[in-house]
C-alpha positions as semicolon CSV with decimal commas, in nm:
position;residue;x (nm);y (nm);z (nm)
1;M;0,010;-0,026;0,031
2;K;0,247;0,256;0,048
3;H;0,438;0,176;-0,297
4;I;0,079;0,249;-0,389
5;L;0,109;0,564;-0,224
6;Y;0,419;0,750;-0,345
7;I;0,369;0,591;-0,720
8;F;0,041;0,880;-0,655
9;L;0,254;1,141;-0,496
10;L;0,423;1,183;-0,784
11;F;0,164;1,166;-1,031
12;S;0,213;0,823;-1,213
13;A;-0,094;0,681;-1,224
14;F;-0,053;0,420;-1,498
15;V;0,152;0,286;-1,258
16;F;-0,127;0,190;-1,013
17;G;-0,298;-0,126;-0,907
18;Q;-0,122;-0,287;-1,240
19;Q;-0,106;-0,662;-1,214
20;K;0,236;-0,803;-1,201
21;R;0,368;-1,048;-1,420
22;V;0,698;-1,069;-1,426
23;E;0,951;-1,126;-1,242
24;T;1,261;-0,965;-1,125
25;S;1,610;-1,104;-1,015
26;I;1,965;-0,990;-1,025
27;D;2,274;-1,249;-0,886
28;T;2,394;-0,955;-0,721
29;T;2,329;-0,546;-0,621
30;K;2,774;-0,478;-0,583
31;N;3,003;-0,528;-0,781
32;K;3,316;-0,426;-0,895
33;I;3,373;-0,149;-1,216
34;G;3,353;-0,383;-1,525
35;A;3,194;-0,660;-1,359
36;E;2,902;-0,868;-1,492
37;F;2,575;-0,815;-1,354
38;K;2,283;-1,108;-1,438
39;L;2,040;-0,994;-1,483
40;T;1,697;-1,231;-1,481
41;L;1,336;-1,148;-1,621
42;K;1,083;-1,426;-1,570
43;T;0,708;-1,426;-1,685
44;S;0,454;-1,726;-1,709
45;V;0,230;-1,772;-1,973
46;D;0,001;-2,030;-2,182
47;T;0,070;-2,185;-2,469
48;L;-0,122;-1,956;-2,725
49;S;0,055;-1,651;-2,544
50;K;0,299;-1,419;-2,764
51;V;0,586;-1,287;-2,529
52;K;0,814;-1,048;-2,701
53;F;1,137;-0,905;-2,437
54;P;1,328;-0,616;-2,481
55;N;1,642;-0,598;-2,681
56;P;1,865;-0,252;-2,592
57;K;2,129;-0,118;-2,570
58;N;2,125;0,004;-2,232
59;F;1,909;-0,057;-1,916
60;G;1,913;0,267;-1,787
61;A;2,296;0,387;-1,661
62;L;2,380;0,009;-1,733
63;E;2,590;-0,114;-2,036
64;V;2,465;-0,444;-2,237
65;I;2,697;-0,627;-2,336
66;R;2,521;-0,964;-2,359
67;S;2,150;-1,048;-2,451
68;Y;2,121;-1,419;-2,344
69;P;1,909;-1,728;-2,547
70;I;1,547;-1,713;-2,383
71;D;1,507;-2,057;-2,183
72;T;1,157;-2,263;-2,207
73;V;1,026;-2,437;-1,894
74;K;0,693;-2,620;-1,991
75;N;0,527;-2,664;-1,662
76;N;0,132;-2,880;-1,778
77;D;-0,024;-2,689;-2,017
78;R;0,168;-2,350;-1,928
79;Y;0,522;-2,198;-2,065
80;E;0,773;-2,070;-1,748
81;L;1,022;-1,761;-2,004
82;I;1,379;-1,651;-1,876
83;K;1,539;-1,398;-2,035
84;R;1,852;-1,318;-1,878
85;Y;2,114;-1,033;-1,949
86;G;2,477;-0,956;-1,886
87;L;2,481;-0,535;-1,755
88;T;2,803;-0,373;-1,682
89;Q;2,923;-0,024;-1,584
90;F;3,283;0,119;-1,589
91;D;3,198;0,452;-1,339
92;S;3,189;0,384;-0,962
93;G;2,807;0,480;-0,843
94;R;2,477;0,367;-0,733
95;Y;2,298;0,273;-1,015
96;V;1,953;0,203;-1,024
97;I;1,782;-0,069;-1,340
98;P;1,462;0,087;-1,470
99;S;1,119;-0,092;-1,460
100;I;1,136;-0,247;-1,827
101;K;0,845;-0,265;-2,025
102;V;0,762;-0,679;-2,097
103;M;0,549;-0,702;-2,381
104;I;0,238;-1,012;-2,297
105;N;-0,038;-1,032;-2,635
106;N;0,055;-0,677;-2,692
107;K;0,025;-0,528;-2,308
108;A;0,285;-0,397;-2,171
109;F;0,412;-0,559;-1,774
110;L;0,647;-0,344;-1,635
111;T;0,924;-0,527;-1,359
112;D;1,039;-0,340;-1,072
113;S;1,357;-0,167;-1,076
114;I;1,700;-0,318;-0,921
115;A;1,944;-0,090;-0,735
116;V;2,321;-0,133;-0,795
117;E;2,652;-0,101;-0,663
118;V;2,932;-0,041;-0,888
119;A;3,324;-0,063;-0,617
120;T;3,652;0,114;-0,790
121;V;3,909;-0,164;-0,688
122;Q;4,085;-0,094;-0,369
123;V;4,475;-0,048;-0,373
124;D;4,703;-0,130;-0,186
125;T;4,848;0,144;-0,031
126;L;5,121;-0,091;0,155
127;K;5,260;-0,183;-0,195
128;Q;5,123;0,122;-0,383
129;K;5,383;0,439;-0,248
130;M;5,185;0,767;-0,134
131;Y;5,265;1,126;-0,188
132;D;5,136;1,453;0,011
133;I;4,836;1,650;-0,111
134;K;4,921;1,942;-0,300
135;D;4,912;2,286;-0,185
136;V;4,626;2,505;-0,292
137;V;4,688;2,728;-0,568
138;A;4,507;3,064;-0,523
139;V;4,340;3,178;-0,885
140;D;4,326;3,521;-0,969
141;S;3,973;3,587;-1,117
142;P;3,990;3,790;-1,387
143;M;3,817;4,073;-1,218
144;G;4,115;4,124;-0,934
145;N;4,387;4,213;-1,175
146;W;4,146;4,526;-1,294
147;W;4,450;4,777;-1,277
148;K;4,521;4,540;-1,647
149;W;4,201;4,648;-1,733
150;L;4,213;4,995;-1,676
151;L;4,589;4,990;-1,834
152;G;4,457;4,787;-2,200
153;I;4,171;5,027;-2,261
154;I;4,298;5,373;-2,161
155;L;4,601;5,188;-2,414
156;L;4,393;5,130;-2,725
157;A;4,219;5,528;-2,667
158;A;4,523;5,643;-2,658
159;I;4,601;5,443;-3,009
160;G;4,273;5,575;-3,171
161;A;4,330;5,940;-3,044
162;A;4,671;5,910;-3,181
163;V;4,521;5,774;-3,513
164;Y;4,318;6,051;-3,530
165;W;4,566;6,344;-3,412
166;Y;4,773;6,200;-3,676
167;T;4,547;6,133;-3,918
168;K;4,382;6,540;-3,893
169;K;4,710;6,673;-3,895
170;Y;4,776;6,519;-4,233
171;Q;4,512;6,609;-4,389
172;K;4,499;7,021;-4,335
173;K;4,871;6,940;-4,401
174;K;4,758;6,831;-4,748
175;I;4,524;7,136;-4,800
176;E;4,757;7,369;-4,715
177;E;4,980;7,194;-4,987
178;E;4,795;7,174;-5,282
179;V;4,451;7,365;-5,227
180;Y;4,617;7,750;-5,349
181;K;4,546;7,980;-5,692
182;T;4,861;8,073;-5,776
183;P;5,279;7,889;-5,702
184;I;5,332;8,247;-5,589
185;E;5,060;8,160;-5,220
186;R;5,216;7,776;-5,210
187;A;5,524;7,936;-5,206
188;T;5,475;8,192;-4,996
189;I;5,273;7,892;-4,716
190;L;5,547;7,678;-4,788
191;M;5,829;7,962;-4,624
192;N;5,589;8,089;-4,324
193;S;5,616;7,675;-4,255
194;L;5,968;7,625;-4,302
195;E;6,026;7,921;-4,044
196;Q;5,785;7,807;-3,792
197;K;5,989;7,476;-3,813
198;E;6,357;7,694;-3,676
199;L;6,502;7,423;-3,834
200;W;6,840;7,598;-3,815
201;Q;6,793;7,754;-3,517
202;K;6,799;7,372;-3,397
203;G;7,151;7,320;-3,595
204;E;6,961;7,098;-3,880
205;I;7,152;7,342;-4,152
206;K;7,091;7,131;-4,362
207;E;6,771;7,033;-4,341
208;Y;6,685;7,410;-4,344
209;Y;6,883;7,474;-4,715
210;S;6,736;7,191;-4,919
211;E;6,429;7,285;-4,772
212;L;6,495;7,667;-4,890
213;T;6,593;7,569;-5,270
214;D;6,334;7,280;-5,291
215;I;6,071;7,594;-5,245
216;A;6,284;7,820;-5,524
217;R;6,287;7,554;-5,734
218;N;5,949;7,384;-5,740
219;Y;5,785;7,779;-5,820
220;I;6,021;7,778;-6,092
221;E;5,936;7,504;-6,188
222;E;5,599;7,588;-6,182
223;A;5,541;7,940;-6,229
224;I;5,752;7,977;-6,559
225;D;5,791;7,559;-6,701
226;I;6,119;7,488;-6,604
227;P;6,264;7,142;-6,551
228;A;6,418;7,337;-6,181
229;M;6,408;7,023;-5,961
230;E;6,621;6,781;-6,191
231;S;6,849;7,050;-6,302
232;T;7,226;7,146;-6,147
233;T;7,277;7,482;-6,049
234;S;7,443;7,611;-6,332
235;E;7,171;7,405;-6,572
236;L;6,896;7,577;-6,349
237;I;7,075;7,977;-6,434
238;A;7,124;7,857;-6,773
239;G;6,759;7,808;-6,830
240;L;6,619;8,090;-6,639
241;K;6,749;8,290;-6,882
242;A;6,631;8,215;-7,165
243;A;6,337;8,168;-6,984
244;S;6,298;8,503;-6,963
245;L;6,412;8,562;-7,345
246;K;6,149;8,359;-7,468
247;K;5,826;8,480;-7,189
248;K;6,004;8,891;-7,253
249;M;6,058;8,873;-6,829
250;K;6,203;9,199;-6,728
251;L;6,474;9,063;-6,490
252;S;6,811;9,238;-6,407
253;Q;7,115;9,097;-6,318
254;E;7,101;9,068;-5,965
255;T;6,795;8,872;-5,922
256;I;6,932;8,617;-6,062
257;D;7,323;8,657;-5,902
258;N;7,177;8,611;-5,609
259;L;6,915;8,358;-5,704
260;E;7,258;8,157;-5,826
261;R;7,453;8,292;-5,495
262;V;7,148;8,114;-5,265
263;L;7,192;7,736;-5,462
264;K;7,554;7,711;-5,468
265;Q;7,561;7,772;-5,071
266;A;7,306;7,518;-5,097
267;D;7,492;7,302;-5,271
268;L;7,819;7,357;-5,062
269;V;7,602;7,282;-4,735
270;K;7,490;6,986;-4,901
271;F;7,749;6,817;-4,967
272;A;8,054;6,993;-4,851
273;K;7,896;6,968;-4,482
274;S;7,941;7,358;-4,504
275;K;7,848;7,598;-4,225
276;P;7,709;7,969;-4,247
277;M;7,669;8,208;-4,001
278;E;7,297;8,255;-3,871
279;F;7,338;8,647;-4,095
280;E;7,461;8,478;-4,421
281;I;7,138;8,205;-4,380
282;T;6,895;8,548;-4,302
283;E;7,029;8,736;-4,589
284;D;6,990;8,429;-4,760
285;R;6,576;8,317;-4,693
286;N;6,543;8,696;-4,770
287;K;6,740;8,656;-5,157
288;I;6,525;8,364;-5,216
289;Q;6,148;8,521;-5,081
290;K;6,234;8,834;-5,312
291;A;6,354;8,653;-5,558
292;I;6,037;8,450;-5,593
293;V;5,867;8,816;-5,576
294;V;6,021;8,933;-5,829
295;L;6,027;8,678;-6,048
296;D;5,629;8,616;-6,052
297;S;5,530;8,979;-6,046
298;A;5,758;8,995;-6,391
299;I;5,638;8,722;-6,544
300;P;5,410;8,881;-6,842
301;V;5,006;8,895;-6,821
302;E;4,802;8,687;-7,038
303;V;4,489;8,939;-7,111
304;V;4,213;8,789;-7,144
305;D;3,839;8,896;-7,132
306;E;3,584;8,857;-6,796
307;E;3,383;8,650;-6,971
308;E;3,692;8,352;-6,998
309;M;3,836;8,583;-6,701
310;L;3,500;8,441;-6,469
311;L;3,454;8,065;-6,681
312;N;3,828;7,981;-6,554
313;E;3,770;8,108;-6,196
314;M;3,446;7,897;-6,142
315;Q;3,609;7,596;-6,290
316;R;3,892;7,630;-6,078
317;Q;3,659;7,659;-5,754
318;K;3,511;7,375;-5,883
319;Q;3,848;7,196;-5,840
320;V;3,902;7,312;-5,527
321;Q;3,566;7,175;-5,394
322;L;3,592;6,872;-5,545
323;Q;3,946;6,833;-5,374
324;L;3,815;6,934;-5,071
325;A;3,575;6,674;-5,081
326;K;3,758;6,384;-5,163
327;K;3,988;6,474;-4,848
328;R;3,718;6,459;-4,633
329;K;3,587;6,155;-4,788
330;K;3,899;6,071;-4,712
331;R;3,898;6,190;-4,318
332;I;3,579;5,990;-4,301
333;Q;3,685;5,669;-4,432
334;I;3,995;5,682;-4,239
335;A;3,796;5,847;-3,827
336;I;3,599;5,487;-3,959
337;A;3,874;5,259;-3,976
338;S;4,036;5,393;-3,700
339;V;3,706;5,339;-3,499
340;V;3,644;5,018;-3,632
341;F;4,017;4,924;-3,503
342;V;3,996;4,959;-3,155
343;I;3,654;4,817;-3,142
344;F;3,865;4,514;-3,248
345;A;4,171;4,544;-3,056
346;V;3,932;4,586;-2,705
347;L;3,716;4,253;-2,881
348;A;4,068;4,097;-2,914
349;F;4,192;4,210;-2,578
350;F;3,874;4,126;-2,389
351;I;3,866;3,741;-2,594
352;A;4,308;3,697;-2,416
353;T;4,108;3,758;-2,149
354;R;3,778;3,585;-2,129
355;G;3,750;3,354;-2,384
356;F;3,549;3,390;-2,711
357;E;3,235;3,207;-2,554
358;N;3,197;3,450;-2,255
359;V;3,266;3,762;-2,476
360;K;3,056;3,616;-2,764
361;D;2,698;3,562;-2,488
362;T;2,793;3,879;-2,365
363;I;2,697;4,009;-2,723
364;L;2,442;3,800;-2,824
365;G;2,381;3,740;-2,547
366;H;2,265;3,400;-2,339
367;E;1,966;3,235;-2,102
368;T;2,165;3,097;-1,826
369;K;2,426;3,355;-1,831
370;E;2,254;3,651;-1,770
371;L;2,057;3,436;-1,470
372;L;2,393;3,343;-1,351
373;E;2,533;3,676;-1,363
374;G;2,180;3,835;-1,217
375;E;2,053;3,948;-0,877
376;W;1,933;3,631;-0,697
377;I;1,709;3,588;-0,475
378;K;1,678;3,315;-0,145
379;S;1,345;3,215;-0,049
380;E;1,112;2,974;0,177
381;Y;0,874;2,780;-0,065
382;G;0,597;2,493;0,035
383;N;0,537;2,338;0,374
384;P;0,737;2,184;0,550
385;S;0,960;2,388;0,381
386;V;1,225;2,434;0,120
387;I;1,481;2,732;0,170
388;I;1,676;2,725;-0,156
389;E;1,837;3,067;-0,337
390;T;1,768;3,064;-0,737
391;P;1,834;3,321;-1,008
392;E;1,425;3,445;-1,028
393;V;1,197;3,431;-0,785
394;L;1,001;3,073;-0,861
395;K;0,590;3,136;-0,947
396;R;0,277;2,889;-0,811
397;I;0,235;2,645;-1,041
398;D;-0,092;2,395;-0,978
399;L;0,043;1,983;-0,988
400;K;-0,283;1,861;-0,854
401;K;-0,425;1,834;-1,143
402;S;-0,192;1,519;-1,253
403;L;-0,294;1,335;-0,957
404;P;-0,582;1,092;-0,950
405;K;-0,906;1,165;-0,723
406;D;-0,772;0,798;-0,475
407;G;-0,424;0,961;-0,449
408;L;-0,475;1,355;-0,404
409;A;-0,731;1,193;-0,150
410;L;-0,435;1,095;0,059
411;V;-0,234;1,453;0,032
412;K;-0,330;1,694;0,299
413;E;-0,083;1,953;0,163
414;M;0,092;1,986;-0,171
415;Q;0,275;2,282;-0,347
416;S;0,477;2,331;-0,633
417;F;0,695;2,623;-0,743
418;G;0,810;2,674;-1,009
419;Y;1,030;2,843;-1,319
420;G;1,039;2,754;-1,703
421;S;0,934;2,441;-1,842
422;F;0,968;2,148;-1,969
423;L;0,973;2,261;-2,351
424;D;1,243;2,484;-2,207
425;N;1,640;2,495;-2,202
426;F;1,614;2,552;-1,825
427;Y;1,378;2,447;-1,633
428;I;1,377;2,466;-1,191
429;M;1,100;2,352;-1,021
430;V;1,001;2,310;-0,607
431;S;0,767;2,087;-0,518
432;T;0,693;2,011;-0,103
433;M;0,428;1,741;-0,020
434;K;0,274;1,680;0,332
435;Y;0,039;1,297;0,342
436;K;-0,289;1,291;0,578
437;Q;-0,121;0,956;0,767
438;E;0,244;1,006;0,890
439;T;0,458;0,710;0,696
440;K;0,812;0,643;0,619
441;T;0,925;0,747;0,258
442;D;1,109;0,586;0,041
443;L;1,310;0,795;-0,199
444;S;1,475;0,513;-0,409
445;K;1,090;0,415;-0,548
446;S;1,021;0,808;-0,553
447;V;1,309;0,856;-0,758
448;E;1,226;0,575;-0,962
449;V;0,904;0,670;-1,035
450;T;1,020;1,064;-1,099
451;V;1,233;0,929;-1,352
452;Q;0,917;0,768;-1,530
453;Y;0,756;1,101;-1,491
454;I;1,010;1,261;-1,657
455;E;0,977;0,963;-1,940
456;S;0,650;1,077;-1,998
457;Q;0,644;1,444;-2,055
458;G;0,867;1,292;-2,393
459;A;1,202;1,251;-2,241
460;Q;1,390;0,957;-2,414
461;N;1,714;0,693;-2,349
462;M;1,730;0,847;-2,018
463;I;2,010;0,742;-1,779
464;V;1,997;0,751;-1,427
465;K;2,291;0,766;-1,170
466;Q;2,174;0,788;-0,783
467;E;2,410;0,899;-0,451
468;D;2,370;1,054;-0,119
469;F;2,281;1,401;-0,055
470;E;2,342;1,593;0,268
471;T;2,274;1,994;0,369
472;P;2,464;2,179;0,529
473;E;2,326;2,152;0,804
474;G;2,326;1,748;0,786
475;V;1,947;1,680;0,659
476;K;2,012;1,360;0,462
477;G;1,836;1,289;0,151
478;V;1,917;1,113;-0,232
479;K;2,043;1,251;-0,558
480;A;1,948;1,114;-0,875
481;Y;2,100;1,250;-1,220
482;G;2,155;1,213;-1,544
483;T;2,123;1,297;-1,933
484;F;1,782;1,250;-2,175
485;V;1,734;1,292;-2,502
486;K;1,421;1,534;-2,573
487;L;1,224;1,576;-2,924
488;N;1,123;1,942;-3,072
489;E;0,799;1,814;-3,248
490;I;0,820;2,147;-3,422
491;T;1,159;2,149;-3,567
492;K;1,157;1,804;-3,566
493;S;1,494;1,798;-3,392
494;S;1,667;1,562;-3,066
495;Q;1,878;1,814;-2,811
496;K;2,081;1,577;-2,473
497;M;1,936;1,754;-2,149
498;F;2,111;1,695;-1,820
499;Y;1,914;1,665;-1,450
500;E;1,949;1,641;-1,135
501;I;1,672;1,534;-0,896
502;V;1,682;1,583;-0,481
503;L;1,437;1,431;-0,282
504;F;1,386;1,439;0,086
505;G;1,146;1,255;0,276
506;Q;1,115;1,558;0,594
507;D;0,851;1,588;0,873
508;G;0,565;1,315;0,736
509;G;0,639;1,420;0,338
510;L;0,847;1,505;0,082
511;Q;1,028;1,790;-0,079
512;Q;1,222;1,803;-0,429
513;I;1,409;2,004;-0,616
514;M;1,402;1,951;-0,996
515;I;1,704;2,056;-1,287
516;L;1,647;2,046;-1,631
517;H;1,923;2,217;-1,839
518;E;2,103;2,119;-2,213
519;E;2,410;1,935;-2,192
520;G;2,684;2,120;-2,190
521;D;2,555;2,484;-2,129
522;H;2,882;2,531;-1,841
523;Y;2,664;2,844;-1,732
524;A;2,390;2,622;-1,630
525;N;2,592;2,414;-1,456
526;D;2,759;2,684;-1,235
527;I;2,373;2,780;-1,123
528;V;2,292;2,428;-1,059
529;D;2,600;2,358;-0,853
530;R;2,527;2,710;-0,706
531;V;2,141;2,640;-0,595
532;L;2,206;2,332;-0,469
533;S;2,449;2,435;-0,274
534;S;2,177;2,685;-0,108
535;V;1,940;2,373;-0,033
536;E;1,822;2,461;0,344
537;L;1,572;2,226;0,529
538;K;1,455;2,192;0,867
539;Q;1,588;1,891;1,087
540;I;1,278;1,663;1,205
541;E;1,367;1,590;1,594
542;K;1,277;1,159;1,620
C-alpha cells in the first residue's frame, strides 16, 4: 500500500493497480567496475500467448554487454519463459536499473527496478607509494587584476586618439600644400611653414637649406615651366635666362646673381658640409623670398576677357571644392577605420582575457548567463518549507491536476513552484507534499517514479545515476542525475538534456527539487551548483 501511495504522490497513475506478471531478479547488487551483473526476467504464460522481451543497448546507466537466449520450461499447460541479460558499468557509484517493458499479448507489463552498486578496485597502500596532498593554489579572477583591464582600455583609447590626431594633422597639411590659387601662394605658405619649424636654430642647417631651395625650385618649375627640380644650379640659371628672353621677362642681373649665390651656398651645405653664419642664413632666406617675388612680378600677364576669366575662376573653384570633398571623404573613411580598429582591438583584448564564448554570449545574449550573473533571490517555498537561492523568483504552479482523485485524497497539503517548463532549455521546480497519515518515504522508489514521470513528458534514452545528498545543516536525502534526449515536435530535432533531482523525506512528507538544462551549458552547471549548495531544510527531531 505504501508503494502505491508514493506513486500517486509522484504523478504516475499509470503504474497504480497494475497486475504483476513479470518477476525480476539479479545475481548480485554489488560488483566491481567492469564486472557483469546478470539480470533475470521470468514470466509464466499459456501456450497461446505471445511474449516479446526488449533488446536495448542500455538499461538506464548500465550497458548491455550480452543478451542470453530465452530459456523455456514447460509446466503442464503453461510455459515459463526466462530471459537473462549481462550488464556492466565502468564508472563507480550507485545506479538504478529502471523498470523494463515486457510485451505479453501486445500489452505492456513493467518489471521491478533494482538498485545496484559499482565499487572501485581497492588499492594496496602498503605496496603503492603515497604522496602528500598538493597545496591549494589561489587563482586570480579576471576582475582581480582590474588595473590591467584599465591599462588596456587606456592604451587602446590612446592608440585611437593618436590615429585620429595624425590623420587630422596630415590632412590639414595636405590641404595647405595642395589647395592654393597660384604658385606664389604655395611658395609663400611653404616659406612661412619652414620658418615655424626653426630648423637652423636647432642645428639642422642642411635640412633647412634643402627645403629652402626646394621651395624656390618648385616655384620656378610651376610658374616659369622649367625642369628645375632635376637640374643642377648652373643648368637652372641657364634655363631661367633663356626663359626670361623667351617670355620677355624683365629680370635684373642682381636677381639672377642672388638666386645663383643662394643655390650654390645650399650645394656647399649639402655636399661639402659648410656651416654658414646666422646672419648669412637670414640673408639667404631673404634673397630667396625676394627672388620669388621678383620672378612672379616679371612674368607677363596674359590678357583675357572678363567672361573667360570668370569661367576659369568658376572651374578652378569647382576643382578646389571637388578636392576638398575628396579630402573630407577620406578623413571620414580614416576615422571610421580608426573606430573599427579600436572596436576590434577591444574585442581581441577581452577575447584573450575572458574567452571567445564569454564575449560572444555577452554581446549576443545567453539566457543562463544572464540568470547566473543577475540578482539572485533567497526564498522559502512550500510546507514543510524548502529554503533555496535561485536566479529568479519561482512562481506557484498547480500540479494537483496531475494526481488521480484517489491519490489526491491521501495528500493533506501540496505546493509546487517553478521557473520555465519542460519545453524550455532551463527549468527549476520545487515541490513539497504533506500526507494525511504519517508514513516513511522510500526515496529510492520515489526517484524511480520521478524518472518515469519525466519519461512521460517525452524524455527518451534516460541514464540514471543515484547518490546520497546532504545539506550543510546535515539533513540527508537522495540525489539522482543523468541525461536524456528531448524531442522537439516542431523542428523534428533532438536535444540532449541534463537533469538533477534531489529528494527529502521530512515531516511526514516529501520535498523535491528538480533542475533540467541543456547538456554542455557551463553557465547552467554553475547555476545548479549554486542552487543545490544553498538548499536548507529543518532537520526533524524524532
